[in-house]
mmCIF file with all atom_site columns, C-alpha atoms in Angstrom:
data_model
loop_
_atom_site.group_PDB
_atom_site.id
_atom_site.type_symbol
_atom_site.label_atom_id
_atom_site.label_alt_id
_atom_site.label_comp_id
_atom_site.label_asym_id
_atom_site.label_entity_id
_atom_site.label_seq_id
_atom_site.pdbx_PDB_ins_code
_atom_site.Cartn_x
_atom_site.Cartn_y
_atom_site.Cartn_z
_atom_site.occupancy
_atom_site.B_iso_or_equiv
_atom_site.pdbx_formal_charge
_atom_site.auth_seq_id
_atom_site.auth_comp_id
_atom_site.auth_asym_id
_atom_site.auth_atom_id
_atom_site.pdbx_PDB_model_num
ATOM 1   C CA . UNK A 1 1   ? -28.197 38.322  -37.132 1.00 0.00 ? 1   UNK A CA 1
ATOM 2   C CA . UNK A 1 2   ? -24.972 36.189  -35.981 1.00 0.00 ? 2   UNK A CA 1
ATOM 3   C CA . UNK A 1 3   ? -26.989 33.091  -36.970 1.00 0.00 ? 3   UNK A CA 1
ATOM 4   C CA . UNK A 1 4   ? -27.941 34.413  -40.356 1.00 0.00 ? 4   UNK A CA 1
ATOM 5   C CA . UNK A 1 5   ? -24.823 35.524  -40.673 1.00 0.00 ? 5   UNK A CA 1
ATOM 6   C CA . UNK A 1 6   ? -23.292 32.118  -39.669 1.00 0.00 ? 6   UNK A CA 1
ATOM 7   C CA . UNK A 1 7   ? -25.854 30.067  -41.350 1.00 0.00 ? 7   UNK A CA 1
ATOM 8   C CA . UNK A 1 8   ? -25.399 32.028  -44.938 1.00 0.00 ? 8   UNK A CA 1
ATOM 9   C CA . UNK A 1 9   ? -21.493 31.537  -44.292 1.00 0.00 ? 9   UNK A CA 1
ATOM 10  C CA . UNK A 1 10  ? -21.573 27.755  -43.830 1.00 0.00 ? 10  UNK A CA 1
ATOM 11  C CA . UNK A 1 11  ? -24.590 27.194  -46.818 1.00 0.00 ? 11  UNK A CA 1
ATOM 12  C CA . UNK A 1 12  ? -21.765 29.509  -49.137 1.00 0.00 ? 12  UNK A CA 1
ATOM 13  C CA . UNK A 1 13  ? -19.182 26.596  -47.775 1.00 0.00 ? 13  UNK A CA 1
ATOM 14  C CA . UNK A 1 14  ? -21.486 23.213  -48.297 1.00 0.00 ? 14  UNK A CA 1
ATOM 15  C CA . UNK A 1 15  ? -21.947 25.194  -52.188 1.00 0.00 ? 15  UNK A CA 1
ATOM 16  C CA . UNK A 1 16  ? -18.311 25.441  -52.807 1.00 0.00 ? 16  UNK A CA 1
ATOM 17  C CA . UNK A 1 17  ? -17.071 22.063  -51.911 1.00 0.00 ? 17  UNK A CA 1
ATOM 18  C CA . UNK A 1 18  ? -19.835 20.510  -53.024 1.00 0.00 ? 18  UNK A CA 1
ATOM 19  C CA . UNK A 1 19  ? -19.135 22.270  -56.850 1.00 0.00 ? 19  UNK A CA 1
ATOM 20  C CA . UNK A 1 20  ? -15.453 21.450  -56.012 1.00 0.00 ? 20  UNK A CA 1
ATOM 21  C CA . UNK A 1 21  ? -16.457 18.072  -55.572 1.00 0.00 ? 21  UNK A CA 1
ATOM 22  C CA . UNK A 1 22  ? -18.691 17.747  -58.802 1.00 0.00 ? 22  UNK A CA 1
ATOM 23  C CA . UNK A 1 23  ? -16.157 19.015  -60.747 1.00 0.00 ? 23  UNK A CA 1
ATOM 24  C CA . UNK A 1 24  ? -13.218 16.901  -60.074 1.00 0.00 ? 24  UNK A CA 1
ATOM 25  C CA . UNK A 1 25  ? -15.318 13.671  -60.583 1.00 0.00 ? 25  UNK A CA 1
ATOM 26  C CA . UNK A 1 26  ? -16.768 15.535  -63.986 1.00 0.00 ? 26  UNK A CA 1
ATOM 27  C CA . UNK A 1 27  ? -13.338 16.293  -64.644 1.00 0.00 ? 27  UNK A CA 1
ATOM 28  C CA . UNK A 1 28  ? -12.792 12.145  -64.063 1.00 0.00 ? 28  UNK A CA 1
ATOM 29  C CA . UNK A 1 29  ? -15.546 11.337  -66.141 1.00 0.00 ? 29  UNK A CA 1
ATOM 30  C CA . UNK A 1 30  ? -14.108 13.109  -68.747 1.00 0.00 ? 30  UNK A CA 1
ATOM 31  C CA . UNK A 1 31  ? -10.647 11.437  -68.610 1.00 0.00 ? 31  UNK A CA 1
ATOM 32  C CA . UNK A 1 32  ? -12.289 8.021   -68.960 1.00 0.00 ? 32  UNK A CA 1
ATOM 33  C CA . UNK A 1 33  ? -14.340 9.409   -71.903 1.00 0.00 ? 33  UNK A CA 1
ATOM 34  C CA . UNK A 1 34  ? -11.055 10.273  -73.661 1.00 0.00 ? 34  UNK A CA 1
ATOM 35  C CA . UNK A 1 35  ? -9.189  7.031   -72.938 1.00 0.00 ? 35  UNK A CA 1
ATOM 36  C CA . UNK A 1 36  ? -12.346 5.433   -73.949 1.00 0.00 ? 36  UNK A CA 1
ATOM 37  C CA . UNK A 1 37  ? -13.090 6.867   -76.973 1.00 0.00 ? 37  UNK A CA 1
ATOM 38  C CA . UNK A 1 38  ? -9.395  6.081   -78.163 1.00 0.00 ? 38  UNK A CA 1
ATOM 39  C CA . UNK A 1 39  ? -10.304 2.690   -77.361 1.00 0.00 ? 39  UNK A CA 1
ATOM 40  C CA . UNK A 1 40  ? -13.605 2.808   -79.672 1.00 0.00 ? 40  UNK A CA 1
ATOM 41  C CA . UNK A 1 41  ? -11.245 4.257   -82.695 1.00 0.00 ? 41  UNK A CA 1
ATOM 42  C CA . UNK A 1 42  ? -9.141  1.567   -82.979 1.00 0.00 ? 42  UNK A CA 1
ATOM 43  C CA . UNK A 1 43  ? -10.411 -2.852  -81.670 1.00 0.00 ? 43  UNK A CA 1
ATOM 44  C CA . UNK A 1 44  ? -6.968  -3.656  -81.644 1.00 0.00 ? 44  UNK A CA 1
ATOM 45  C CA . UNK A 1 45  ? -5.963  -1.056  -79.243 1.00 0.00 ? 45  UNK A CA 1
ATOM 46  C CA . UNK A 1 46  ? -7.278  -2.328  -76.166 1.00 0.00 ? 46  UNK A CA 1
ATOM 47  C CA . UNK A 1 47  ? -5.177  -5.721  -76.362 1.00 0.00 ? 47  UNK A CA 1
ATOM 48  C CA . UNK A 1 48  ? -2.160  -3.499  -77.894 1.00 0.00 ? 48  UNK A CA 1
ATOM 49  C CA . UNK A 1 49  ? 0.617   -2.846  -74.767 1.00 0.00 ? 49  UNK A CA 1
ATOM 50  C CA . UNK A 1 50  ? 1.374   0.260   -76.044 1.00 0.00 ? 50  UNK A CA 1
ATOM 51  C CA . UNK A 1 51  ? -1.818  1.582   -75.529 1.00 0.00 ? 51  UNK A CA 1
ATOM 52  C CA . UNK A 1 52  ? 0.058   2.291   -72.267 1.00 0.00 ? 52  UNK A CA 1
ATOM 53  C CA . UNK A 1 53  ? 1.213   5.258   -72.816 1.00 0.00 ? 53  UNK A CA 1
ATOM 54  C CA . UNK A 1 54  ? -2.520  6.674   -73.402 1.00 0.00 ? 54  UNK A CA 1
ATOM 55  C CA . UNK A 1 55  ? -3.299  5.510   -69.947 1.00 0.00 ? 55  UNK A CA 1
ATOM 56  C CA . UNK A 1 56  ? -0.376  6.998   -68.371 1.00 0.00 ? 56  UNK A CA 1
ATOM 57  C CA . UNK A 1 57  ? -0.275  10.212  -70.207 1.00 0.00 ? 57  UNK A CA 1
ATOM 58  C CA . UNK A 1 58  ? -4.018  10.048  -68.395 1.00 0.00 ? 58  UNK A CA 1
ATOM 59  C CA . UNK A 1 59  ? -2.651  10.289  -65.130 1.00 0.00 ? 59  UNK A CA 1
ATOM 60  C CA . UNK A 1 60  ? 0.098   12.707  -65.325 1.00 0.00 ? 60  UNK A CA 1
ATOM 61  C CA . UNK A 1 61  ? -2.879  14.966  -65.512 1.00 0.00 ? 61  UNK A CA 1
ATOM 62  C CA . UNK A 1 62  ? -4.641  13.703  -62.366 1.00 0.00 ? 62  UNK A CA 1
ATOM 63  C CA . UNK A 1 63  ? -3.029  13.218  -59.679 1.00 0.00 ? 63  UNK A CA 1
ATOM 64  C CA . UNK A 1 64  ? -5.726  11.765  -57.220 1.00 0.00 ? 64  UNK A CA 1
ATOM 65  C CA . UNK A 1 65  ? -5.568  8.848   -59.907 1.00 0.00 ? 65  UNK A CA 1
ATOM 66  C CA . UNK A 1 66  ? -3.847  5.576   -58.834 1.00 0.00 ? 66  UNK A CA 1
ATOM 67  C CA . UNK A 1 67  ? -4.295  3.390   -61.881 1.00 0.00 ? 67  UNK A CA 1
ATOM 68  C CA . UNK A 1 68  ? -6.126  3.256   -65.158 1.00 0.00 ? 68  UNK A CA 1
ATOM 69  C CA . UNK A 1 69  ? -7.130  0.016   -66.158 1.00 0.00 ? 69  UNK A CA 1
ATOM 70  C CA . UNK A 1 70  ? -9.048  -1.904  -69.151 1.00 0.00 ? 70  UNK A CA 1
ATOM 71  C CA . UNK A 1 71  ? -11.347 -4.222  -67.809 1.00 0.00 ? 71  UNK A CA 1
ATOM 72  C CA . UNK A 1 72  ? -13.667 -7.093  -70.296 1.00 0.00 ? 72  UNK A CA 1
ATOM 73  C CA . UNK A 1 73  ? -17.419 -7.104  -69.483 1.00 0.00 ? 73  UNK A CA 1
ATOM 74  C CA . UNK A 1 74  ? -16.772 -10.545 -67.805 1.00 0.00 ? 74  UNK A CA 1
ATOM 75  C CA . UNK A 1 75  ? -14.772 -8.552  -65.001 1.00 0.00 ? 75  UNK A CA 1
ATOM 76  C CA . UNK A 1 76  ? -10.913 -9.614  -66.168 1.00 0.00 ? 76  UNK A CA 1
ATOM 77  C CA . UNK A 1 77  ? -8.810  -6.831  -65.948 1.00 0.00 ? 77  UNK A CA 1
ATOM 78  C CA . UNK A 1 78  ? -6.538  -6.998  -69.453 1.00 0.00 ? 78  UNK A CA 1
ATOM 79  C CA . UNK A 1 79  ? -4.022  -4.280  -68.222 1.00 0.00 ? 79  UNK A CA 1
ATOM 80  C CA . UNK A 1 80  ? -3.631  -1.407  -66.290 1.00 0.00 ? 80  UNK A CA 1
ATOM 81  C CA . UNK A 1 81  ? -1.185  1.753   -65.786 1.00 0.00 ? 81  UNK A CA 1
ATOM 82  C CA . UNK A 1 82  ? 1.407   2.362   -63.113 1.00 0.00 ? 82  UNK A CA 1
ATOM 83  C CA . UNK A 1 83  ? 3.038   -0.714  -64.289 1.00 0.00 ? 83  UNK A CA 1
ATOM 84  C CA . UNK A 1 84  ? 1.003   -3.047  -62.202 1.00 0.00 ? 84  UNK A CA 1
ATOM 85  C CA . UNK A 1 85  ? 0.650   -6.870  -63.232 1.00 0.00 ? 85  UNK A CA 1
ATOM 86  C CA . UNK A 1 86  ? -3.455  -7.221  -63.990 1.00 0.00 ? 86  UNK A CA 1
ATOM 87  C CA . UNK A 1 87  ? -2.732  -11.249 -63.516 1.00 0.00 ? 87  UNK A CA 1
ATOM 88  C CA . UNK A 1 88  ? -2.571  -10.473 -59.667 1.00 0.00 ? 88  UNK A CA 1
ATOM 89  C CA . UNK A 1 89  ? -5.556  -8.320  -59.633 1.00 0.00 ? 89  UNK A CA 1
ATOM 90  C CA . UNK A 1 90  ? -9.025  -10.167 -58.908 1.00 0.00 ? 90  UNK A CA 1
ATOM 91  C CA . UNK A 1 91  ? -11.866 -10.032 -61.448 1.00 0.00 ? 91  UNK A CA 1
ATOM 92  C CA . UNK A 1 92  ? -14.410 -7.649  -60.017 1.00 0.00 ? 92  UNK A CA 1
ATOM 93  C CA . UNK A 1 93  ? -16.980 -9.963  -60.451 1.00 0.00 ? 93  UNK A CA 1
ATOM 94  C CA . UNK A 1 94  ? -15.769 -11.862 -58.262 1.00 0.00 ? 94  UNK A CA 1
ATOM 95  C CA . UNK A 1 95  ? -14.635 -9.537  -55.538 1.00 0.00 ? 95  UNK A CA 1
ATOM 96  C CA . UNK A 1 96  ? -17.604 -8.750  -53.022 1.00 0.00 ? 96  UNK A CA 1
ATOM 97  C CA . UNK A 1 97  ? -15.919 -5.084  -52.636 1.00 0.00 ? 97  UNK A CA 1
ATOM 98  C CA . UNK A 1 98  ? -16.331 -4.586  -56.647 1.00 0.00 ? 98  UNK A CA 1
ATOM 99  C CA . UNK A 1 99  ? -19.102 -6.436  -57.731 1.00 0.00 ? 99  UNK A CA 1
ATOM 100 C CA . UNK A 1 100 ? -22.376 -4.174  -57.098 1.00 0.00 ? 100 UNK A CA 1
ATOM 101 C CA . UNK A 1 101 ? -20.640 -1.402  -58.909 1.00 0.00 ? 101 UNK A CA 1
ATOM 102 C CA . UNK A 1 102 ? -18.948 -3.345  -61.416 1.00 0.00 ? 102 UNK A CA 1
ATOM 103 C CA . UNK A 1 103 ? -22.784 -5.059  -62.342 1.00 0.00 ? 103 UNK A CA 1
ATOM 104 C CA . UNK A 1 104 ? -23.961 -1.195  -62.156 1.00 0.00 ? 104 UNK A CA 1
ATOM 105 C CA . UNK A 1 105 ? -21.468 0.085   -64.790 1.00 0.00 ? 105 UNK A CA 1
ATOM 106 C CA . UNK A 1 106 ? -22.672 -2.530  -67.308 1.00 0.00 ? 106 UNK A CA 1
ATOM 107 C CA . UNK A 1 107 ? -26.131 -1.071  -66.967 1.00 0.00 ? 107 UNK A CA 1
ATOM 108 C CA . UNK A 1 108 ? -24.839 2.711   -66.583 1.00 0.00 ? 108 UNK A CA 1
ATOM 109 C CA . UNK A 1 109 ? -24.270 4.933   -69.570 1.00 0.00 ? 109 UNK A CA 1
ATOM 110 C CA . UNK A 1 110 ? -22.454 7.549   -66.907 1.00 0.00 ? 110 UNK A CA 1
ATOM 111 C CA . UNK A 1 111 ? -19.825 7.374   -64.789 1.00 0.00 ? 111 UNK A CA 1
ATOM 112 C CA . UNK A 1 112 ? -20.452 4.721   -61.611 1.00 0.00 ? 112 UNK A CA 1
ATOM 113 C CA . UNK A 1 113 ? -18.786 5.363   -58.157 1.00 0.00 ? 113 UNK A CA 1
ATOM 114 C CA . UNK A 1 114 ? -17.855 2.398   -56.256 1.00 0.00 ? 114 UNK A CA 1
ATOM 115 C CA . UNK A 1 115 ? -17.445 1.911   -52.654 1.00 0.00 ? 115 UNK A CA 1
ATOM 116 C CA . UNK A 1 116 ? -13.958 2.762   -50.754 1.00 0.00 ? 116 UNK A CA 1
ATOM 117 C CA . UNK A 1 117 ? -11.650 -0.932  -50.091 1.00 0.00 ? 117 UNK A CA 1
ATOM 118 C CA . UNK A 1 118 ? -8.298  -1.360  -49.504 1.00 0.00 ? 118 UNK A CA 1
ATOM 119 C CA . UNK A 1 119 ? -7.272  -3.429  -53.058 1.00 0.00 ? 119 UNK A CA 1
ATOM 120 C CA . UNK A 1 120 ? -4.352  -5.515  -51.701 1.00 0.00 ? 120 UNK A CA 1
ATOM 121 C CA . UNK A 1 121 ? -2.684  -6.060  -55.298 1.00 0.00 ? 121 UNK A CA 1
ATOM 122 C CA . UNK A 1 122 ? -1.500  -2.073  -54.977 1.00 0.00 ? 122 UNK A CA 1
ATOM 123 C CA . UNK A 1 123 ? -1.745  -1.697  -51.323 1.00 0.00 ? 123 UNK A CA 1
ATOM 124 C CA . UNK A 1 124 ? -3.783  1.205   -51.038 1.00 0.00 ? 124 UNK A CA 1
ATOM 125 C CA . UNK A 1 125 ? -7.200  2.300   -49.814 1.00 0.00 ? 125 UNK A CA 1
ATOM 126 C CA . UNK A 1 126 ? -9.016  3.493   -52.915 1.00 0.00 ? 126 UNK A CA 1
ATOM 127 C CA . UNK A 1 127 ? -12.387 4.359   -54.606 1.00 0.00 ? 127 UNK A CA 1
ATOM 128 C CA . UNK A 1 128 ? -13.039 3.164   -58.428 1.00 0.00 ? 128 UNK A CA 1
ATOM 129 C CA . UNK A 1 129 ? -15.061 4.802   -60.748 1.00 0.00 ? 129 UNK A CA 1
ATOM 130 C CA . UNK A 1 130 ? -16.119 3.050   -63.680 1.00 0.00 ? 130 UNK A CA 1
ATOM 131 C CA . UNK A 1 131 ? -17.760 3.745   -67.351 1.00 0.00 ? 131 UNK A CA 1
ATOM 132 C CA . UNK A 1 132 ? -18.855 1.301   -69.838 1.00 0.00 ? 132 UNK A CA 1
ATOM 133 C CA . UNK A 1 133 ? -17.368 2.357   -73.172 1.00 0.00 ? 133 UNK A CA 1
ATOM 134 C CA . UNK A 1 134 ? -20.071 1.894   -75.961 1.00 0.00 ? 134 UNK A CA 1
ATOM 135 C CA . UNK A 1 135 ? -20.032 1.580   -79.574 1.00 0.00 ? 135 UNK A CA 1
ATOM 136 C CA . UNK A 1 136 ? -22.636 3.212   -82.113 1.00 0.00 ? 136 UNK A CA 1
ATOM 137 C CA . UNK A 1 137 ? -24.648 0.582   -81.376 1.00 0.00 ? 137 UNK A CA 1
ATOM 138 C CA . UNK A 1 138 ? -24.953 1.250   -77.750 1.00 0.00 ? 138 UNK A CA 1
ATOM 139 C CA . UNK A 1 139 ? -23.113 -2.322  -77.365 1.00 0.00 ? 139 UNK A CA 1
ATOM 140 C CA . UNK A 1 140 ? -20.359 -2.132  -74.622 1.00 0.00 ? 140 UNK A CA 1
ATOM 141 C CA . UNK A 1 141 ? -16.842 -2.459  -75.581 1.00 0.00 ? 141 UNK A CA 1
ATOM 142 C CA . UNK A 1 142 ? -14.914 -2.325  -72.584 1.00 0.00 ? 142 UNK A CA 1
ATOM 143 C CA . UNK A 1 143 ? -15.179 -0.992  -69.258 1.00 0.00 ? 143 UNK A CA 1
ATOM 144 C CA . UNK A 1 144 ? -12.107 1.577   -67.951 1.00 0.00 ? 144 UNK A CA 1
ATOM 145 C CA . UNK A 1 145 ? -12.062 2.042   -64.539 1.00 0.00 ? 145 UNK A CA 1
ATOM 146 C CA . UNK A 1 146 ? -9.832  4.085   -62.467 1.00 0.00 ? 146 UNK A CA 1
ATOM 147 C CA . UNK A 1 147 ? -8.727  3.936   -58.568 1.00 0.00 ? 147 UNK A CA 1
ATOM 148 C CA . UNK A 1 148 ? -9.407  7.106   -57.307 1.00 0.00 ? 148 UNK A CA 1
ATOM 149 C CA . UNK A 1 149 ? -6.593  7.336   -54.384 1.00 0.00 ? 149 UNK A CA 1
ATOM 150 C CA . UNK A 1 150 ? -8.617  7.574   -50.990 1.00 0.00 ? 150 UNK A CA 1
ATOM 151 C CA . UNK A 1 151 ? -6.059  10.654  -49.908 1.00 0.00 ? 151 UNK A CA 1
ATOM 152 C CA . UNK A 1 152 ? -6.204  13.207  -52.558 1.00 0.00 ? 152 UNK A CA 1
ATOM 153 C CA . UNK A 1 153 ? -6.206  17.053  -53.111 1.00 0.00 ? 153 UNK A CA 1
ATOM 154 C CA . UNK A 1 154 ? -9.642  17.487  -51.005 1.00 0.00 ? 154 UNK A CA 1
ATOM 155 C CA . UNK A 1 155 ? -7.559  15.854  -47.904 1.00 0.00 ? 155 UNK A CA 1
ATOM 156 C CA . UNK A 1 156 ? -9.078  12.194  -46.297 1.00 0.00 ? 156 UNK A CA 1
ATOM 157 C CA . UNK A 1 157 ? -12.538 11.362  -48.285 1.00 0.00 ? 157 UNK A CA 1
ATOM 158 C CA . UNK A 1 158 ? -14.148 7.945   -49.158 1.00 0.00 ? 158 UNK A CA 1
ATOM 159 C CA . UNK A 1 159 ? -17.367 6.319   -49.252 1.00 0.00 ? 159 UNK A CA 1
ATOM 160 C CA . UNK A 1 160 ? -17.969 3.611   -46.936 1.00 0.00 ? 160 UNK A CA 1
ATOM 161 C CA . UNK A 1 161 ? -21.639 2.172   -47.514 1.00 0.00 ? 161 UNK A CA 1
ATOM 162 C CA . UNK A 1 162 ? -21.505 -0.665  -49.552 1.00 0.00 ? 162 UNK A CA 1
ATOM 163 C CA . UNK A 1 163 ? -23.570 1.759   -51.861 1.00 0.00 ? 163 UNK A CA 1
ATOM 164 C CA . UNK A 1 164 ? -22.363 2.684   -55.668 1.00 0.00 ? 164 UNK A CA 1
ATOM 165 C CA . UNK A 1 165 ? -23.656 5.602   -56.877 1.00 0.00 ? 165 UNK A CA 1
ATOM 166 C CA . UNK A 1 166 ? -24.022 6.725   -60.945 1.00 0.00 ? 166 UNK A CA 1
ATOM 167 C CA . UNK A 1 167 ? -22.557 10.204  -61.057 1.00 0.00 ? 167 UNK A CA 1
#
């Protein structure tokens, strides 16, 4: 009975951070849906600077969020939140820690999860999750990605096989 008992206990704990878990990177998904679609309404936006205040107004609201950024399909970042410079960030194309997801997103109509590396233009160990923003005619418009900061509400998490995994 103590190992039921035990056994039941642990499978109720696996259920509930594994639910927290889904729901925070739903909850993610959803934020890059919204900054997305604001994106889609108007071409100009995505080369507009104030489109910054969209992107930042996205992460007052999630705070295991590093940086927003707008990225082209060719893998140059065009500009991010925080107030980092995008000219000092790599194209992720070009980055072996980036690539494989990056490639995956363009493919991916869902949210992609990238592997855990320490990106040295904002000195910090993160995770990026991706999504390919498409038009009606399932063309993609831009990709926003987000660094997802390694330490966050859930305490130390990351991935580290070099696997990327649509969520």
């Amino acid at each position: 009975n103590i190992y039921k008992d035990y056994k039941t206990m642990q499978e109720n704990t696996v259920k509930l951070i594994a639910d927290s878990t889904h729901s925070l990177f739903k909850t993610q998904e959803i934020i890059l849906n919204i900054v997305g679609n604001r994106f889609l309404e108007d071409e100009h936006y995505k080369h507009n600077p104030s489109a910054m205040t969209t992107l930042n107004a996205a992460l007052s609201d999630s705070p295991s969020m590093e940086a927003i950024a707008i990225v082209t399909t060719d893998g140059h970042m065009t500009f991010s939140s925080g107030g980092y410079d995008v000219t000092k960030f790599p194209n992720l194309l070009h980055q072996e820690a980036s690539r494989d997801s990056f490639l995956a997103t363009l493919k991916s109509h869902k949210m992609v999860f990238g592997r855990t590396y320490y990106f040295e233009p904002i000195k910090q160990w993160i995770t990026p999750i991706r999504k390919a923003i498409r038009d009606k005619n399932d063309n993609i418009v831009t990709i926003i990605t987000a660094a997802l900061r390694v330490k966050d509400s859930f305490g130390s998490f990351g991935i580290t096989s070099d696997k990327y995994y649509d969520y």
